[in-house]
Amino acid sequence: KYTLPDLPYKYNDLEPHIAEEIMRLHHDKHHLAYVNGANLALENLEKARKGDTTIDVRATLRDLSFHYSGHILHSIFWPNMSPKGGGSPGGKIADKIKEDFGSFDSFKDQFSKAANTVEGIGWALLVYDSFNDQLLIIQAEKHNLLAAQGTTPLLTLDVWEHAYYLQYKNDRASYVKAWWNVVNWDDVEKRFQKVVK
């Protein structure tokens, strides 16, 4: 059974970049809804395995993909941010970003463009492609569409409206710009070192 992780900081610790009201609603309501949806899908799949023919397995698998992906991406999103975040990365992730994108500024520009141009609702993601030993920037519509199979998310930016609308209205670009001030590069480095081992 999936559970809602605690935030690694207080609700108001990311202000002024992300407002306390947003953090409370986003974590306590939206993320919890994905946890509950994923758990319900698991329960229904269990019932189907035990012979319950009223369960629509195809629809339930879609529900699991949607809700579980939302849970996972949010579970990475929270520690990807820190009140002491911002700046540029160090360590091996900095070296890999320079190797794969040419420079940190080039990476940051491309990531911001990815975040600003997600159609509708979704995410910008920095992922590690272990198959080719490279970093990629991808978009995920909703939580689970356009995902690149075989990659591991290292840095996630939620650009669903619930992540910013109360503070930034329809100005997603200002939210994305502000978000760079709270990126927790230490967390990204730990995720990268873990996945390349």
PDB file of N, CA and C in Angstrom, residues 65-126:
ATOM      1  N   SER A  65      -1.666   3.459 -13.683  1.00  0.00           N
ATOM      2  CA  SER A  65      -0.607   4.188 -14.381  1.00  0.00           C
ATOM      3  C   SER A  65      -0.662   5.675 -14.054  1.00  0.00           C
ATOM      4  N   PHE A  66      -1.855   6.248 -14.096  1.00  0.00           N
ATOM      5  CA  PHE A  66      -2.028   7.679 -13.832  1.00  0.00           C
ATOM      6  C   PHE A  66      -1.695   8.029 -12.386  1.00  0.00           C
ATOM      7  N   HIS A  67      -2.342   7.349 -11.451  1.00  0.00           N
ATOM      8  CA  HIS A  67      -2.194   7.711 -10.030  1.00  0.00           C
ATOM      9  C   HIS A  67      -0.819   7.348  -9.476  1.00  0.00           C
ATOM     10  N   TYR A  68      -0.315   6.181  -9.828  1.00  0.00           N
ATOM     11  CA  TYR A  68       0.992   5.789  -9.308  1.00  0.00           C
ATOM     12  C   TYR A  68       2.091   6.684  -9.883  1.00  0.00           C
ATOM     13  N   SER A  69       1.997   7.021 -11.159  1.00  0.00           N
ATOM     14  CA  SER A  69       2.973   7.946 -11.745  1.00  0.00           C
ATOM     15  C   SER A  69       2.918   9.297 -11.052  1.00  0.00           C
ATOM     16  N   GLY A  70       1.709   9.782 -10.757  1.00  0.00           N
ATOM     17  CA  GLY A  70       1.567  11.038 -10.019  1.00  0.00           C
ATOM     18  C   GLY A  70       2.196  10.953  -8.637  1.00  0.00           C
ATOM     19  N   HIS A  71       1.987   9.832  -7.966  1.00  0.00           N
ATOM     20  CA  HIS A  71       2.573   9.638  -6.632  1.00  0.00           C
ATOM     21  C   HIS A  71       4.099   9.642  -6.702  1.00  0.00           C
ATOM     22  N   ILE A  72       4.659   8.898  -7.646  1.00  0.00           N
ATOM     23  CA  ILE A  72       6.117   8.812  -7.757  1.00  0.00           C
ATOM     24  C   ILE A  72       6.731  10.173  -8.092  1.00  0.00           C
ATOM     25  N   LEU A  73       6.167  10.856  -9.086  1.00  0.00           N
ATOM     26  CA  LEU A  73       6.752  12.141  -9.483  1.00  0.00           C
ATOM     27  C   LEU A  73       6.673  13.168  -8.362  1.00  0.00           C
ATOM     28  N   HIS A  74       5.560  13.184  -7.619  1.00  0.00           N
ATOM     29  CA  HIS A  74       5.471  14.098  -6.472  1.00  0.00           C
ATOM     30  C   HIS A  74       6.445  13.702  -5.367  1.00  0.00           C
ATOM     31  N   SER A  75       6.629  12.416  -5.162  1.00  0.00           N
ATOM     32  CA  SER A  75       7.553  11.953  -4.116  1.00  0.00           C
ATOM     33  C   SER A  75       8.991  12.346  -4.425  1.00  0.00           C
ATOM     34  N   ILE A  76       9.307  12.559  -5.689  1.00  0.00           N
ATOM     35  CA  ILE A  76      10.621  13.081  -6.074  1.00  0.00           C
ATOM     36  C   ILE A  76      10.623  14.607  -6.027  1.00  0.00           C
ATOM     37  N   PHE A  77       9.510  15.211  -6.432  1.00  0.00           N
ATOM     38  CA  PHE A  77       9.374  16.673  -6.502  1.00  0.00           C
ATOM     39  C   PHE A  77       9.646  17.352  -5.153  1.00  0.00           C
ATOM     40  N   TRP A  78       9.071  16.820  -4.065  1.00  0.00           N
ATOM     41  CA  TRP A  78       9.226  17.489  -2.761  1.00  0.00           C
ATOM     42  C   TRP A  78      10.683  17.580  -2.328  1.00  0.00           C
ATOM     43  N   PRO A  79      11.443  16.470  -2.273  1.00  0.00           N
ATOM     44  CA  PRO A  79      12.848  16.609  -1.858  1.00  0.00           C
ATOM     45  C   PRO A  79      13.748  17.230  -2.924  1.00  0.00           C
ATOM     46  N   ASN A  80      13.260  17.336  -4.163  1.00  0.00           N
ATOM     47  CA  ASN A  80      13.998  18.053  -5.206  1.00  0.00           C
ATOM     48  C   ASN A  80      14.046  19.550  -4.927  1.00  0.00           C
ATOM     49  N   MET A  81      13.304  19.986  -3.908  1.00  0.00           N
ATOM     50  CA  MET A  81      13.288  21.401  -3.533  1.00  0.00           C
ATOM     51  C   MET A  81      13.778  21.557  -2.099  1.00  0.00           C
ATOM     52  N   SER A  82      14.317  22.733  -1.800  1.00  0.00           N
ATOM     53  CA  SER A  82      14.831  23.020  -0.466  1.00  0.00           C
ATOM     54  C   SER A  82      14.830  24.517  -0.229  1.00  0.00           C
ATOM     55  N   PRO A  83      14.593  24.946   1.024  1.00  0.00           N
ATOM     56  CA  PRO A  83      14.705  26.376   1.335  1.00  0.00           C
ATOM     57  C   PRO A  83      16.118  26.906   1.084  1.00  0.00           C
ATOM     58  N   LYS A  84      17.108  26.013   1.100  1.00  0.00           N
ATOM     59  CA  LYS A  84      18.503  26.402   0.866  1.00  0.00           C
ATOM     60  C   LYS A  84      18.938  26.050  -0.551  1.00  0.00           C
ATOM     61  N   GLY A  85      17.976  25.852  -1.438  1.00  0.00           N
ATOM     62  CA  GLY A  85      18.278  25.431  -2.798  1.00  0.00           C
ATOM     63  C   GLY A  85      18.672  26.574  -3.706  1.00  0.00           C
ATOM     64  N   GLY A  86      18.687  26.260  -4.986  1.00  0.00           N
ATOM     65  CA  GLY A  86      19.032  27.260  -5.992  1.00  0.00           C
ATOM     66  C   GLY A  86      20.471  27.138  -6.434  1.00  0.00           C
ATOM     67  N   GLY A  87      20.889  28.092  -7.197  1.00  0.00           N
ATOM     68  CA  GLY A  87      22.263  28.096  -7.690  1.00  0.00           C
ATOM     69  C   GLY A  87      22.476  27.036  -8.754  1.00  0.00           C
ATOM     70  N   SER A  88      23.681  26.535  -8.811  1.00  0.00           N
ATOM     71  CA  SER A  88      24.018  25.524  -9.809  1.00  0.00           C
ATOM     72  C   SER A  88      24.529  24.273  -9.103  1.00  0.00           C
ATOM     73  N   PRO A  89      24.485  23.141  -9.781  1.00  0.00           N
ATOM     74  CA  PRO A  89      24.889  21.886  -9.140  1.00  0.00           C
ATOM     75  C   PRO A  89      26.404  21.759  -9.029  1.00  0.00           C
ATOM     76  N   GLY A  90      26.805  20.847  -8.169  1.00  0.00           N
ATOM     77  CA  GLY A  90      28.203  20.453  -8.065  1.00  0.00           C
ATOM     78  C   GLY A  90      28.283  18.948  -8.235  1.00  0.00           C
ATOM     79  N   GLY A  91      29.434  18.392  -8.013  1.00  0.00           N
ATOM     80  CA  GLY A  91      29.580  16.947  -8.025  1.00  0.00           C
ATOM     81  C   GLY A  91      29.455  16.330  -9.406  1.00  0.00           C
ATOM     82  N   LYS A  92      29.127  15.051  -9.406  1.00  0.00           N
ATOM     83  CA  LYS A  92      29.063  14.286 -10.652  1.00  0.00           C
ATOM     84  C   LYS A  92      27.914  14.720 -11.545  1.00  0.00           C
ATOM     85  N   ILE A  93      26.799  15.180 -10.946  1.00  0.00           N
ATOM     86  CA  ILE A  93      25.670  15.605 -11.779  1.00  0.00           C
ATOM     87  C   ILE A  93      26.056  16.856 -12.569  1.00  0.00           C
ATOM     88  N   ALA A  94      26.866  17.736 -11.971  1.00  0.00           N
ATOM     89  CA  ALA A  94      27.326  18.930 -12.695  1.00  0.00           C
ATOM     90  C   ALA A  94      28.188  18.530 -13.886  1.00  0.00           C
ATOM     91  N   ASP A  95      29.069  17.563 -13.658  1.00  0.00           N
ATOM     92  CA  ASP A  95      29.931  17.095 -14.751  1.00  0.00           C
ATOM     93  C   ASP A  95      29.110  16.468 -15.871  1.00  0.00           C
ATOM     94  N   LYS A  96      28.101  15.681 -15.493  1.00  0.00           N
ATOM     95  CA  LYS A  96      27.286  14.990 -16.497  1.00  0.00           C
ATOM     96  C   LYS A  96      26.412  15.986 -17.267  1.00  0.00           C
ATOM     97  N   ILE A  97      25.884  16.985 -16.577  1.00  0.00           N
ATOM     98  CA  ILE A  97      25.110  18.032 -17.264  1.00  0.00           C
ATOM     99  C   ILE A  97      25.990  18.745 -18.290  1.00  0.00           C
ATOM    100  N   LYS A  98      27.218  19.086 -17.889  1.00  0.00           N
ATOM    101  CA  LYS A  98      28.129  19.760 -18.829  1.00  0.00           C
ATOM    102  C   LYS A  98      28.446  18.851 -20.011  1.00  0.00           C
ATOM    103  N   GLU A  99      28.665  17.564 -19.729  1.00  0.00           N
ATOM    104  CA  GLU A  99      28.987  16.612 -20.799  1.00  0.00           C
ATOM    105  C   GLU A  99      27.831  16.463 -21.792  1.00  0.00           C
ATOM    106  N   ASP A 100      26.601  16.346 -21.269  1.00  0.00           N
ATOM    107  CA  ASP A 100      25.456  16.032 -22.129  1.00  0.00           C
ATOM    108  C   ASP A 100      24.745  17.253 -22.703  1.00  0.00           C
ATOM    109  N   PHE A 101      24.886  18.405 -22.058  1.00  0.00           N
ATOM    110  CA  PHE A 101      24.180  19.603 -22.528  1.00  0.00           C
ATOM    111  C   PHE A 101      25.117  20.737 -22.938  1.00  0.00           C
ATOM    112  N   GLY A 102      26.394  20.570 -22.734  1.00  0.00           N
ATOM    113  CA  GLY A 102      27.355  21.602 -23.108  1.00  0.00           C
ATOM    114  C   GLY A 102      27.687  22.549 -21.987  1.00  0.00           C
ATOM    115  N   SER A 103      26.676  22.946 -21.221  1.00  0.00           N
ATOM    116  CA  SER A 103      26.872  23.842 -20.078  1.00  0.00           C
ATOM    117  C   SER A 103      25.626  23.798 -19.209  1.00  0.00           C
ATOM    118  N   PHE A 104      25.766  24.276 -17.975  1.00  0.00           N
ATOM    119  CA  PHE A 104      24.604  24.342 -17.091  1.00  0.00           C
ATOM    120  C   PHE A 104      23.570  25.316 -17.643  1.00  0.00           C
ATOM    121  N   ASP A 105      24.021  26.444 -18.167  1.00  0.00           N
ATOM    122  CA  ASP A 105      23.084  27.433 -18.709  1.00  0.00           C
ATOM    123  C   ASP A 105      22.270  26.854 -19.868  1.00  0.00           C
ATOM    124  N   SER A 106      22.926  26.078 -20.713  1.00  0.00           N
ATOM    125  CA  SER A 106      22.223  25.440 -21.828  1.00  0.00           C
ATOM    126  C   SER A 106      21.176  24.449 -21.313  1.00  0.00           C
ATOM    127  N   PHE A 107      21.567  23.661 -20.306  1.00  0.00           N
ATOM    128  CA  PHE A 107      20.618  22.728 -19.686  1.00  0.00           C
ATOM    129  C   PHE A 107      19.432  23.480 -19.087  1.00  0.00           C
ATOM    130  N   LYS A 108      19.725  24.528 -18.317  1.00  0.00           N
ATOM    131  CA  LYS A 108      18.677  25.284 -17.636  1.00  0.00           C
ATOM    132  C   LYS A 108      17.702  25.902 -18.631  1.00  0.00           C
ATOM    133  N   ASP A 109      18.229  26.425 -19.712  1.00  0.00           N
ATOM    134  CA  ASP A 109      17.392  27.017 -20.753  1.00  0.00           C
ATOM    135  C   ASP A 109      16.480  25.967 -21.382  1.00  0.00           C
ATOM    136  N   GLN A 110      17.033  24.809 -21.718  1.00  0.00           N
ATOM    137  CA  GLN A 110      16.228  23.764 -22.352  1.00  0.00           C
ATOM    138  C   GLN A 110      15.189  23.212 -21.380  1.00  0.00           C
ATOM    139  N   PHE A 111      15.577  23.025 -20.116  1.00  0.00           N
ATOM    140  CA  PHE A 111      14.631  22.510 -19.124  1.00  0.00           C
ATOM    141  C   PHE A 111      13.482  23.491 -18.928  1.00  0.00           C
ATOM    142  N   SER A 112      13.803  24.779 -18.842  1.00  0.00           N
ATOM    143  CA  SER A 112      12.763  25.800 -18.678  1.00  0.00           C
ATOM    144  C   SER A 112      11.812  25.816 -19.872  1.00  0.00           C
ATOM    145  N   LYS A 113      12.372  25.695 -21.068  1.00  0.00           N
ATOM    146  CA  LYS A 113      11.520  25.647 -22.261  1.00  0.00           C
ATOM    147  C   LYS A 113      10.621  24.421 -22.244  1.00  0.00           C
ATOM    148  N   ALA A 114      11.167  23.287 -21.799  1.00  0.00           N
ATOM    149  CA  ALA A 114      10.352  22.073 -21.690  1.00  0.00           C
ATOM    150  C   ALA A 114       9.199  22.294 -20.715  1.00  0.00           C
ATOM    151  N   ALA A 115       9.488  22.913 -19.571  1.00  0.00           N
ATOM    152  CA  ALA A 115       8.451  23.163 -18.562  1.00  0.00           C
ATOM    153  C   ALA A 115       7.388  24.129 -19.077  1.00  0.00           C
ATOM    154  N   ASN A 116       7.833  25.159 -19.762  1.00  0.00           N
ATOM    155  CA  ASN A 116       6.897  26.189 -20.228  1.00  0.00           C
ATOM    156  C   ASN A 116       6.035  25.732 -21.402  1.00  0.00           C
ATOM    157  N   THR A 117       6.453  24.686 -22.095  1.00  0.00           N
ATOM    158  CA  THR A 117       5.727  24.276 -23.297  1.00  0.00           C
ATOM    159  C   THR A 117       5.007  22.941 -23.162  1.00  0.00           C
ATOM    160  N   VAL A 118       4.941  22.382 -21.941  1.00  0.00           N
ATOM    161  CA  VAL A 118       4.116  21.182 -21.751  1.00  0.00           C
ATOM    162  C   VAL A 118       2.701  21.540 -22.167  1.00  0.00           C
ATOM    163  N   GLU A 119       2.116  20.742 -23.041  1.00  0.00           N
ATOM    164  CA  GLU A 119       0.749  21.014 -23.482  1.00  0.00           C
ATOM    165  C   GLU A 119      -0.223  20.664 -22.372  1.00  0.00           C
ATOM    166  N   GLY A 120      -1.000  21.646 -21.955  1.00  0.00           N
ATOM    167  CA  GLY A 120      -1.980  21.399 -20.905  1.00  0.00           C
ATOM    168  C   GLY A 120      -1.303  21.234 -19.558  1.00  0.00           C
ATOM    169  N   ILE A 121      -1.381  20.033 -19.017  1.00  0.00           N
ATOM    170  CA  ILE A 121      -0.889  19.764 -17.666  1.00  0.00           C
ATOM    171  C   ILE A 121       0.180  18.686 -17.707  1.00  0.00           C
ATOM    172  N   GLY A 122       1.156  18.797 -16.827  1.00  0.00           N
ATOM    173  CA  GLY A 122       2.191  17.779 -16.823  1.00  0.00           C
ATOM    174  C   GLY A 122       3.451  18.207 -16.104  1.00  0.00           C
ATOM    175  N   TRP A 123       4.580  17.692 -16.576  1.00  0.00           N
ATOM    176  CA  TRP A 123       5.861  17.825 -15.892  1.00  0.00           C
ATOM    177  C   TRP A 123       6.991  18.056 -16.890  1.00  0.00           C
ATOM    178  N   ALA A 124       8.038  18.719 -16.428  1.00  0.00           N
ATOM    179  CA  ALA A 124       9.339  18.697 -17.082  1.00  0.00           C
ATOM    180  C   ALA A 124      10.227  17.824 -16.211  1.00  0.00           C
ATOM    181  N   LEU A 125      11.010  16.954 -16.863  1.00  0.00           N
ATOM    182  CA  LEU A 125      11.810  15.988 -16.113  1.00  0.00           C
ATOM    183  C   LEU A 125      13.230  15.933 -16.653  1.00  0.00           C
ATOM    184  N   LEU A 126      14.189  15.899 -15.741  1.00  0.00           N
ATOM    185  CA  LEU A 126      15.541  15.502 -16.079  1.00  0.00           C
ATOM    186  C   LEU A 126      15.641  14.035 -15.692  1.00  0.00           C
TER     187      LEU A 126
END
